PDB file of C-alpha atoms in Angstrom:
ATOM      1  CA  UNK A   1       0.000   0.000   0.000  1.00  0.00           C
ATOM      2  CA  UNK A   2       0.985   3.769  -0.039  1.00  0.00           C
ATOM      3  CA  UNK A   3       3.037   5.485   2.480  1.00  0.00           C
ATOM      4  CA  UNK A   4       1.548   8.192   4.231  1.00  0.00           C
ATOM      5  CA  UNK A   5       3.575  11.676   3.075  1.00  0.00           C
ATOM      6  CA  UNK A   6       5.370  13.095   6.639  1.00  0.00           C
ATOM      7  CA  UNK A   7       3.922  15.969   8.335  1.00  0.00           C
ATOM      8  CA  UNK A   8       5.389  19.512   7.202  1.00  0.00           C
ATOM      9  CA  UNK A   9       7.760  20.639   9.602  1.00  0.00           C
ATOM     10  CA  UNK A  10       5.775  23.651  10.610  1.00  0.00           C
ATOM     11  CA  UNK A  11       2.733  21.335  11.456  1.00  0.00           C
ATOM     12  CA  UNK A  12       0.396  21.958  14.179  1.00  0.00           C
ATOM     13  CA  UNK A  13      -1.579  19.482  14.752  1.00  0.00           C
ATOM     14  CA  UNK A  14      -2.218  17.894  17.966  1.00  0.00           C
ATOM     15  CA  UNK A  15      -0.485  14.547  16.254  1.00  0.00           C
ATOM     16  CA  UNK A  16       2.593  15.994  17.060  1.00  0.00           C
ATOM     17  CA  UNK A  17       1.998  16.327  20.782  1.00  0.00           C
ATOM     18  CA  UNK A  18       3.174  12.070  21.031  1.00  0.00           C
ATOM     19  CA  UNK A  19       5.642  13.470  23.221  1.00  0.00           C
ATOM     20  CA  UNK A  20       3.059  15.342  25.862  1.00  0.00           C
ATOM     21  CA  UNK A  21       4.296  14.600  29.565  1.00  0.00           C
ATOM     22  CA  UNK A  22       1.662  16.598  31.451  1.00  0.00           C
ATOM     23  CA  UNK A  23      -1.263  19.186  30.787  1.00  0.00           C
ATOM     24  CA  UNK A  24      -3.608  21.257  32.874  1.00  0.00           C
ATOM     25  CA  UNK A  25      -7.131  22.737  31.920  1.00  0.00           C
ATOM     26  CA  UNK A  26      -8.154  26.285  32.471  1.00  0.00           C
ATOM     27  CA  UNK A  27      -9.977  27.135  35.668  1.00  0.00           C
ATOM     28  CA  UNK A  28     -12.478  29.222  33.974  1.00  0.00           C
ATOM     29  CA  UNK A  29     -12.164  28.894  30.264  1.00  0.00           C
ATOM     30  CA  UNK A  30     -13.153  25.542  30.334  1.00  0.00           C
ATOM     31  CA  UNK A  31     -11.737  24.433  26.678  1.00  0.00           C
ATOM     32  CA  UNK A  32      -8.390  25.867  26.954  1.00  0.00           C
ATOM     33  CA  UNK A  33      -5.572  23.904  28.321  1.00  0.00           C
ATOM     34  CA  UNK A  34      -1.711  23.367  28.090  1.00  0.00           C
ATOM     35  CA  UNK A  35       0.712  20.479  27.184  1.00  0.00           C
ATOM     36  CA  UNK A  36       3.580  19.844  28.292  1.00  0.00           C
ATOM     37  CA  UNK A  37       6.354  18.047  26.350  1.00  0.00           C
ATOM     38  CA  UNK A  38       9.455  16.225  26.245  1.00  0.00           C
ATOM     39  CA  UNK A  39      11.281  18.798  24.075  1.00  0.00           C
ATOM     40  CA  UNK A  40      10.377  21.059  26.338  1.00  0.00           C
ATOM     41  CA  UNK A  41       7.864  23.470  24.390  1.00  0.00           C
ATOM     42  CA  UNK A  42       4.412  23.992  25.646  1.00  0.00           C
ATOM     43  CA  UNK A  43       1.559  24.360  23.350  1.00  0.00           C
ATOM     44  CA  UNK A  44      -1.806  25.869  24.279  1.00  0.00           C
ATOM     45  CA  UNK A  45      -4.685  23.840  23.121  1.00  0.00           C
ATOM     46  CA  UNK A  46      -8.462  24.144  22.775  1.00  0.00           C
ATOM     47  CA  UNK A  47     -11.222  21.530  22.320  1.00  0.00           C
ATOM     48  CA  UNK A  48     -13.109  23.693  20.441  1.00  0.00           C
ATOM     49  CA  UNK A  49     -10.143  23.891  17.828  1.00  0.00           C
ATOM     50  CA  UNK A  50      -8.966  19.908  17.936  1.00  0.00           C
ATOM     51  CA  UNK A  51      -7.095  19.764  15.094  1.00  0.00           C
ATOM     52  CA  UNK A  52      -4.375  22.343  16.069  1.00  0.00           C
ATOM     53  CA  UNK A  53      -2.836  24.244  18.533  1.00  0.00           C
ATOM     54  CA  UNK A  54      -3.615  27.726  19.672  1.00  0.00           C
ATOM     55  CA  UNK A  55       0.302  28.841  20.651  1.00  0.00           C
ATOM     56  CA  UNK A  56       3.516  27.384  21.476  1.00  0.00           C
ATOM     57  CA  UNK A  57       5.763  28.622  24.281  1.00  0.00           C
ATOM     58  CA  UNK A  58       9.420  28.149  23.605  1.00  0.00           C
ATOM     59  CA  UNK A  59      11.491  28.363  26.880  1.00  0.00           C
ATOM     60  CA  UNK A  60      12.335  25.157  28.613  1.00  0.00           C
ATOM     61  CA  UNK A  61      15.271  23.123  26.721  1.00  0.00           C
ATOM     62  CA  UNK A  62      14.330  20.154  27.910  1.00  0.00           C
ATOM     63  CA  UNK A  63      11.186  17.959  29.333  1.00  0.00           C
ATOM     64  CA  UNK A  64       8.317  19.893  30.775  1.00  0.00           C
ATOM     65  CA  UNK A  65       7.318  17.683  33.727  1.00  0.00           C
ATOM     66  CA  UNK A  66       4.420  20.302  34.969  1.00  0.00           C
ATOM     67  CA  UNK A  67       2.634  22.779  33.943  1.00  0.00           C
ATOM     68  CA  UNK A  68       0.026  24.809  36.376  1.00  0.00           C
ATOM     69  CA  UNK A  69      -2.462  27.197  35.571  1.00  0.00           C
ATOM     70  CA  UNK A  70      -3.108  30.240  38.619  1.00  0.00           C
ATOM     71  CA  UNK A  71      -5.888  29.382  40.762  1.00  0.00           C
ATOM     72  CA  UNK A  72      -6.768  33.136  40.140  1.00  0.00           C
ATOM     73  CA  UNK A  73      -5.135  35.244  38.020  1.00  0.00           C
ATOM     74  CA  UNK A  74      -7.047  34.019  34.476  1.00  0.00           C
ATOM     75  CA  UNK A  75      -3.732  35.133  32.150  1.00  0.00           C
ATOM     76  CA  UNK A  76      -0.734  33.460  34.100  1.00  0.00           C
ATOM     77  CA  UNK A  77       0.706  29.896  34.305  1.00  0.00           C
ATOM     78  CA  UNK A  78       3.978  28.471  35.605  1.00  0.00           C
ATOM     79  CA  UNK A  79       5.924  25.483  34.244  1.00  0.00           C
ATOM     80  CA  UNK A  80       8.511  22.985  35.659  1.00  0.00           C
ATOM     81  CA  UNK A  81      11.194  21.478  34.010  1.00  0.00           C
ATOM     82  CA  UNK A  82      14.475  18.931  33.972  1.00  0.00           C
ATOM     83  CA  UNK A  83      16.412  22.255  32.657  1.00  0.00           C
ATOM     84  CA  UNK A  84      16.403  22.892  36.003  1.00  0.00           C
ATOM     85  CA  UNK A  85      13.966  25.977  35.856  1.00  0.00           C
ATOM     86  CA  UNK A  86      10.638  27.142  37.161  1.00  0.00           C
ATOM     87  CA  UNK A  87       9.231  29.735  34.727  1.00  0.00           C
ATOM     88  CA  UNK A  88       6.237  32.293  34.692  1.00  0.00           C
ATOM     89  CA  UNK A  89       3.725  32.800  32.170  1.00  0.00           C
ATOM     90  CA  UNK A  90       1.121  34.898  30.594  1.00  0.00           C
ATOM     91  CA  UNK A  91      -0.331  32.644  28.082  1.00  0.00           C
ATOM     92  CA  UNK A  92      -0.887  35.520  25.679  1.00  0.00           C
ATOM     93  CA  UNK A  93       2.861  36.081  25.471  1.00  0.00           C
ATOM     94  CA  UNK A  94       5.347  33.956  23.499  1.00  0.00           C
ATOM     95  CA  UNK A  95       7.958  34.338  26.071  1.00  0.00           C
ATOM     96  CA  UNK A  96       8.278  33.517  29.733  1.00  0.00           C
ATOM     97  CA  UNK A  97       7.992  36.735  32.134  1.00  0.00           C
ATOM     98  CA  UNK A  98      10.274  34.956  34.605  1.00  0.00           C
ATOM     99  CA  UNK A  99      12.881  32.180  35.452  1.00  0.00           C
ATOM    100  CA  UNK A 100      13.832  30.605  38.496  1.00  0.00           C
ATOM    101  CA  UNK A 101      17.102  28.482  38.492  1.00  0.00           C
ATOM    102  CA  UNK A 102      16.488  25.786  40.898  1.00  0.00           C
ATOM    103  CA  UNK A 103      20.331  23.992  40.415  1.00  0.00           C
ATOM    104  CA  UNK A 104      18.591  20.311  40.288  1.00  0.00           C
ATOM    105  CA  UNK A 105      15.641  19.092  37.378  1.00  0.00           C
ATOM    106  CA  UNK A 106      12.098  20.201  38.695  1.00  0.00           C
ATOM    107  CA  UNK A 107       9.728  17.283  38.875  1.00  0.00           C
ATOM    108  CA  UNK A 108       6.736  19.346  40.148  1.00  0.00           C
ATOM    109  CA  UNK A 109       5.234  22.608  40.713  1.00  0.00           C
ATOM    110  CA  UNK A 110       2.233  23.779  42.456  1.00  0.00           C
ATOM    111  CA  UNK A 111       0.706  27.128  43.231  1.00  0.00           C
ATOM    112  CA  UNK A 112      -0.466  27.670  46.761  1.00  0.00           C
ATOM    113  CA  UNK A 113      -4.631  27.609  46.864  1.00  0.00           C
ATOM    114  CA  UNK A 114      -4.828  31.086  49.277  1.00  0.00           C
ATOM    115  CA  UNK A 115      -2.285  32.960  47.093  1.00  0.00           C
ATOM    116  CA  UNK A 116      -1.660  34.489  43.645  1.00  0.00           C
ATOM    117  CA  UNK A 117       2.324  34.736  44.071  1.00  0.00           C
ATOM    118  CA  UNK A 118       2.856  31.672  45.886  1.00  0.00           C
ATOM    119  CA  UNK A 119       4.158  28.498  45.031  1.00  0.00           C
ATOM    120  CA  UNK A 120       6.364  25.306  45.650  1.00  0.00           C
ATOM    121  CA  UNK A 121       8.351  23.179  44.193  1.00  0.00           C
ATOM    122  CA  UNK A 122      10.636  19.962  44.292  1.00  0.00           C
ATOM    123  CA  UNK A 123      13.821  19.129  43.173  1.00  0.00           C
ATOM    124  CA  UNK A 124      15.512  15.533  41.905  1.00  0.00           C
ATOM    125  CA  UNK A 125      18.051  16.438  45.366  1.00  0.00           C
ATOM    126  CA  UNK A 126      15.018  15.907  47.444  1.00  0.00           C
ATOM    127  CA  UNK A 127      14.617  19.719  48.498  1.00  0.00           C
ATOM    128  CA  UNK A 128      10.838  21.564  48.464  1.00  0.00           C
ATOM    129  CA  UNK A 129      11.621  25.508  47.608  1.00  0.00           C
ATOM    130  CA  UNK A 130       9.054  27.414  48.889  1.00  0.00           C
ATOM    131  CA  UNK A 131       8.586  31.020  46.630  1.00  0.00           C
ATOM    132  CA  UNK A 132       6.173  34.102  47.170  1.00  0.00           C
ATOM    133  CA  UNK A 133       7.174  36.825  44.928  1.00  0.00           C
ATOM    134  CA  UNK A 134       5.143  39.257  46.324  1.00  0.00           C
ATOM    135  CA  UNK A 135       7.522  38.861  49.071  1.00  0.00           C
ATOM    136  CA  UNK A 136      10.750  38.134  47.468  1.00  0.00           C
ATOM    137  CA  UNK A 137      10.750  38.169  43.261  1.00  0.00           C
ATOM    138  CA  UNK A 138      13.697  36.652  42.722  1.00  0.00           C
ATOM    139  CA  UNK A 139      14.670  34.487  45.366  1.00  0.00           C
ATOM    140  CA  UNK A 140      13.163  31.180  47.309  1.00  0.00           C
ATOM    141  CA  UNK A 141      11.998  32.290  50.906  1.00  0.00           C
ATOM    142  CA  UNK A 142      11.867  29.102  51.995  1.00  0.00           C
ATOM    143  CA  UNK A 143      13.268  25.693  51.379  1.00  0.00           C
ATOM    144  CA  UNK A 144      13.246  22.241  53.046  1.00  0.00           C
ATOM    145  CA  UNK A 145      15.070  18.868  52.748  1.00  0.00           C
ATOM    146  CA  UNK A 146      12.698  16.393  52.704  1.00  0.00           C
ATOM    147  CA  UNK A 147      13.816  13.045  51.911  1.00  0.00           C
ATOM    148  CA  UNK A 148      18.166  11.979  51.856  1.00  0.00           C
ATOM    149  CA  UNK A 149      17.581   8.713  49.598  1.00  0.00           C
ATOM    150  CA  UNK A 150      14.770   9.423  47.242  1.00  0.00           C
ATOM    151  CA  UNK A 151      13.576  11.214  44.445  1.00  0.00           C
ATOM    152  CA  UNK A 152      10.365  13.360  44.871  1.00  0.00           C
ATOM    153  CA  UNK A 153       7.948  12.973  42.621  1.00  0.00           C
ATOM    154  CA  UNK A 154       4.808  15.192  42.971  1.00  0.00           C
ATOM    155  CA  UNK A 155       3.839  17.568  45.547  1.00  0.00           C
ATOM    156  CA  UNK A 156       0.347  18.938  46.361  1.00  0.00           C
ATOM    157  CA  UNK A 157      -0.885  21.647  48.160  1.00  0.00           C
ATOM    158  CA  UNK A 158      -4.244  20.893  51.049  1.00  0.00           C
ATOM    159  CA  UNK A 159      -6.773  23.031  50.045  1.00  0.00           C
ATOM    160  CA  UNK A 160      -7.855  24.204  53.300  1.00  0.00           C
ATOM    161  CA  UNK A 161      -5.149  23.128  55.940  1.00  0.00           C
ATOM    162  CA  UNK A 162      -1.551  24.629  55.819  1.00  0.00           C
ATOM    163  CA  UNK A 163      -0.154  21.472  54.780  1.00  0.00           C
ATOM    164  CA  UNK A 164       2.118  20.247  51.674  1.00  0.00           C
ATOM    165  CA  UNK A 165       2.454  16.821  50.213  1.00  0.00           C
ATOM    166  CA  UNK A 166       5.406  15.419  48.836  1.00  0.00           C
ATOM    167  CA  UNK A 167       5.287  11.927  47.068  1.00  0.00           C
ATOM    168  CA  UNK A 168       8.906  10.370  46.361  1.00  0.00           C
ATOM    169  CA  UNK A 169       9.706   7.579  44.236  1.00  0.00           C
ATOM    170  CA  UNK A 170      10.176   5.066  47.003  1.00  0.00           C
ATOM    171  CA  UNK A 171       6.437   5.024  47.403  1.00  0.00           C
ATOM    172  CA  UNK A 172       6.456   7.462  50.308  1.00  0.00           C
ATOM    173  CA  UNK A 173       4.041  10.542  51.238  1.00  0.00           C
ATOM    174  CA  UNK A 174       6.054  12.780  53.012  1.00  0.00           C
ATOM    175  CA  UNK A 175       3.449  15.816  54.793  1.00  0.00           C
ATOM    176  CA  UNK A 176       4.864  18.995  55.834  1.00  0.00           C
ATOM    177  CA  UNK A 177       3.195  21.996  57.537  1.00  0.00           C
ATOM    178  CA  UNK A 178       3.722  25.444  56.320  1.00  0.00           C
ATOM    179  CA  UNK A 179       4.775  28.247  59.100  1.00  0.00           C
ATOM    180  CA  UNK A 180       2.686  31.139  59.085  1.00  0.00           C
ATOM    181  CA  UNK A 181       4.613  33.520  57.758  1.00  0.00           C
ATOM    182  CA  UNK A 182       4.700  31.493  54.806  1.00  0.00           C
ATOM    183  CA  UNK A 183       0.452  31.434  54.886  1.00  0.00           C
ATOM    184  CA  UNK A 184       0.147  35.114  53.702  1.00  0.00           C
ATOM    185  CA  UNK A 185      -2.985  36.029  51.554  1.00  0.00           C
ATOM    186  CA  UNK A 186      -4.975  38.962  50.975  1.00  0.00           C
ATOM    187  CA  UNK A 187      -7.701  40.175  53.104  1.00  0.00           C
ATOM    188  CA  UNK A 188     -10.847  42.556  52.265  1.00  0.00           C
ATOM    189  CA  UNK A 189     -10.727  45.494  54.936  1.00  0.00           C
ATOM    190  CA  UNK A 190     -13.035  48.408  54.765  1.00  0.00           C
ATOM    191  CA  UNK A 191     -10.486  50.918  52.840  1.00  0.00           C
ATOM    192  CA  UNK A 192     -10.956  47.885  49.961  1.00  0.00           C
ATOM    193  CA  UNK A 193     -14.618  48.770  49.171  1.00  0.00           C
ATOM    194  CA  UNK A 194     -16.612  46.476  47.280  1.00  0.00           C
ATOM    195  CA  UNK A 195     -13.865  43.611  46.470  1.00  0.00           C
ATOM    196  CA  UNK A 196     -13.965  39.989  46.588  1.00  0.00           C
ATOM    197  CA  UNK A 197     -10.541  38.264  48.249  1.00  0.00           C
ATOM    198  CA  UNK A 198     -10.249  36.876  44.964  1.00  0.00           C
ATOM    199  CA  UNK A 199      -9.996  40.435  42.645  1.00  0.00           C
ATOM    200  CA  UNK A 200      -7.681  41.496  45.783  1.00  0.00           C
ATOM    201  CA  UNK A 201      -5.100  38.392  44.580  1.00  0.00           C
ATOM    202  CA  UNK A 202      -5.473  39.136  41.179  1.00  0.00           C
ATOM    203  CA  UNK A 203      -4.758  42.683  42.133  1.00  0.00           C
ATOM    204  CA  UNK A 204      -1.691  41.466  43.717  1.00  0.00           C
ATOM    205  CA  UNK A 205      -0.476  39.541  41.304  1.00  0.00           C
ATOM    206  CA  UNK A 206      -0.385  42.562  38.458  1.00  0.00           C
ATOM    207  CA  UNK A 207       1.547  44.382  41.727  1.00  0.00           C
ATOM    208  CA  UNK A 208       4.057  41.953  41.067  1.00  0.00           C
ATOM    209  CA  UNK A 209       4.024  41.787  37.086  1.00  0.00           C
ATOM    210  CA  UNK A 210       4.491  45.551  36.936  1.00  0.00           C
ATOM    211  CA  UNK A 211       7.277  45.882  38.568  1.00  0.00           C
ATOM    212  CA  UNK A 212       8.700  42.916  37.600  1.00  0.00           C
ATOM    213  CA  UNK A 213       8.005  43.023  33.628  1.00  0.00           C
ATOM    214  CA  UNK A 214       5.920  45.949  32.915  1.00  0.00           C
ATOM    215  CA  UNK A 215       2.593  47.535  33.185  1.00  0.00           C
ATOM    216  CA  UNK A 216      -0.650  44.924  32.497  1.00  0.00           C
ATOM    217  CA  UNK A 217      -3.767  44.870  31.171  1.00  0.00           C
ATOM    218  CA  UNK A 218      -6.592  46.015  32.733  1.00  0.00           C
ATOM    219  CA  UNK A 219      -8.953  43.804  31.431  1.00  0.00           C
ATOM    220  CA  UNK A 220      -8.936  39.769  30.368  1.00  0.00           C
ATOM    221  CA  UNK A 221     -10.312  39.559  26.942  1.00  0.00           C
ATOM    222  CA  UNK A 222     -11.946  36.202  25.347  1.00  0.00           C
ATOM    223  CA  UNK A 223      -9.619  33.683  24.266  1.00  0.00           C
ATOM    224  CA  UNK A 224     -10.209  33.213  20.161  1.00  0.00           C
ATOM    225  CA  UNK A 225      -7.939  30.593  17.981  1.00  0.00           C
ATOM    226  CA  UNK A 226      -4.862  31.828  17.368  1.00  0.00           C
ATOM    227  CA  UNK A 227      -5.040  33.869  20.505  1.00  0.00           C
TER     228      UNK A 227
END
């Protein structure tokens, strides 16, 4: 029989995500979601557009174990990586706002549920860093050794108690509690006027963004193909 003719090189068709290692859907846009991949580029994806992909985000220069979309700011997402980098995204941006060198391959990644700017992640050395970056922007402020002959794996982030999990790849759970300086989210006072908690981390995050990379937009527009 015939041979199928190869793909283009400049195809974009989901066909070529064989290599996808991990993907996350959008918290509010329901169709939209990332990938992941081995060769470290992420692609943005919609189920309303199967057959291709809305973006790609060239960054990582190697696999993409994780990628994470912010539990409230609707524009930014953060990656993990065996390049040994945590970076920052707004998906309607080709590149990455910011990069965090992490000295070991990052296996997972995980934004903290009561903050924007918060997040943790673990290293192949068996270290959790611990970032806020509406506290410190460039640096960890926080990091723990967790296991001394394992690998961790994933790590997770209880949704209403303080506490992290760590899974490591000699079938252990490892559960650690966070100090409360490390807890800090936003709360609605009086001078705030008519503001949810949640606009007030969103708020907080574009703190951050502008005077780390720039002023932002005021408003999230629909996402269209091609967006």
């Amino acid at each position: 029989g015939q041979r199928a003719a190869p793909p283009p090189e400049d195809d974009t068709g989901l066909a070529g995500l064989a290599g996808g290692l991990c993907f996350d859907f959008h918290l509010t846009i329901d169709h939209l979601f990332l990938v992941g991949t081995e060769e470290g580029k992420i692609h943005k994806c919609s189920k309303d557009f199967s057959g291709q992909y809305l973006a790609t985000y060239e960054g990582h220069t190697m696999a993409v174990y994780t990628v994470r979309w912010n539990n409230y700011h609707p524009r930014m997402f953060i990656s993990a990586s065996a390049d040994w980098t945590v970076k920052l995204w707004d998906h309607t941006q080709e590149s990455c706002l910011m990069s965090f060198d992490l000295g070991q391959a990052v296996g997972d990644v995980a934004w903290a549920p009561y903050s924007s700017t918060a997040f943790a992640a673990i290293t192949s050395d068996g270290i959790v860093h611990f970032y806020d970056l509406s506290v410190n922007r460039n640096e960890r402020i926080c990091y723990q050794k967790v296991v001394r002959k394992a690998k961790l794996t994933h790590i997770m982030f209880n949704t209403t108690e303080p506490i992290i999990f760590v899974g490591d790849d000699r079938g252990g759970v490892n559960c650690l509690k966070l100090s409360p300086n490390l807890r800090k989210f936003c709360v609605v006072t009086e001078e705030d006027g008519d503001v949810t908690r949640e606009e007030l981390e969103v708020r907080k995050m574009n703190e951050f963004l502008e005077m780390a990379v720039g002023p932002q937009k005021e408003h999230v527009v629909g996402v269209e193909a091609g967006a």
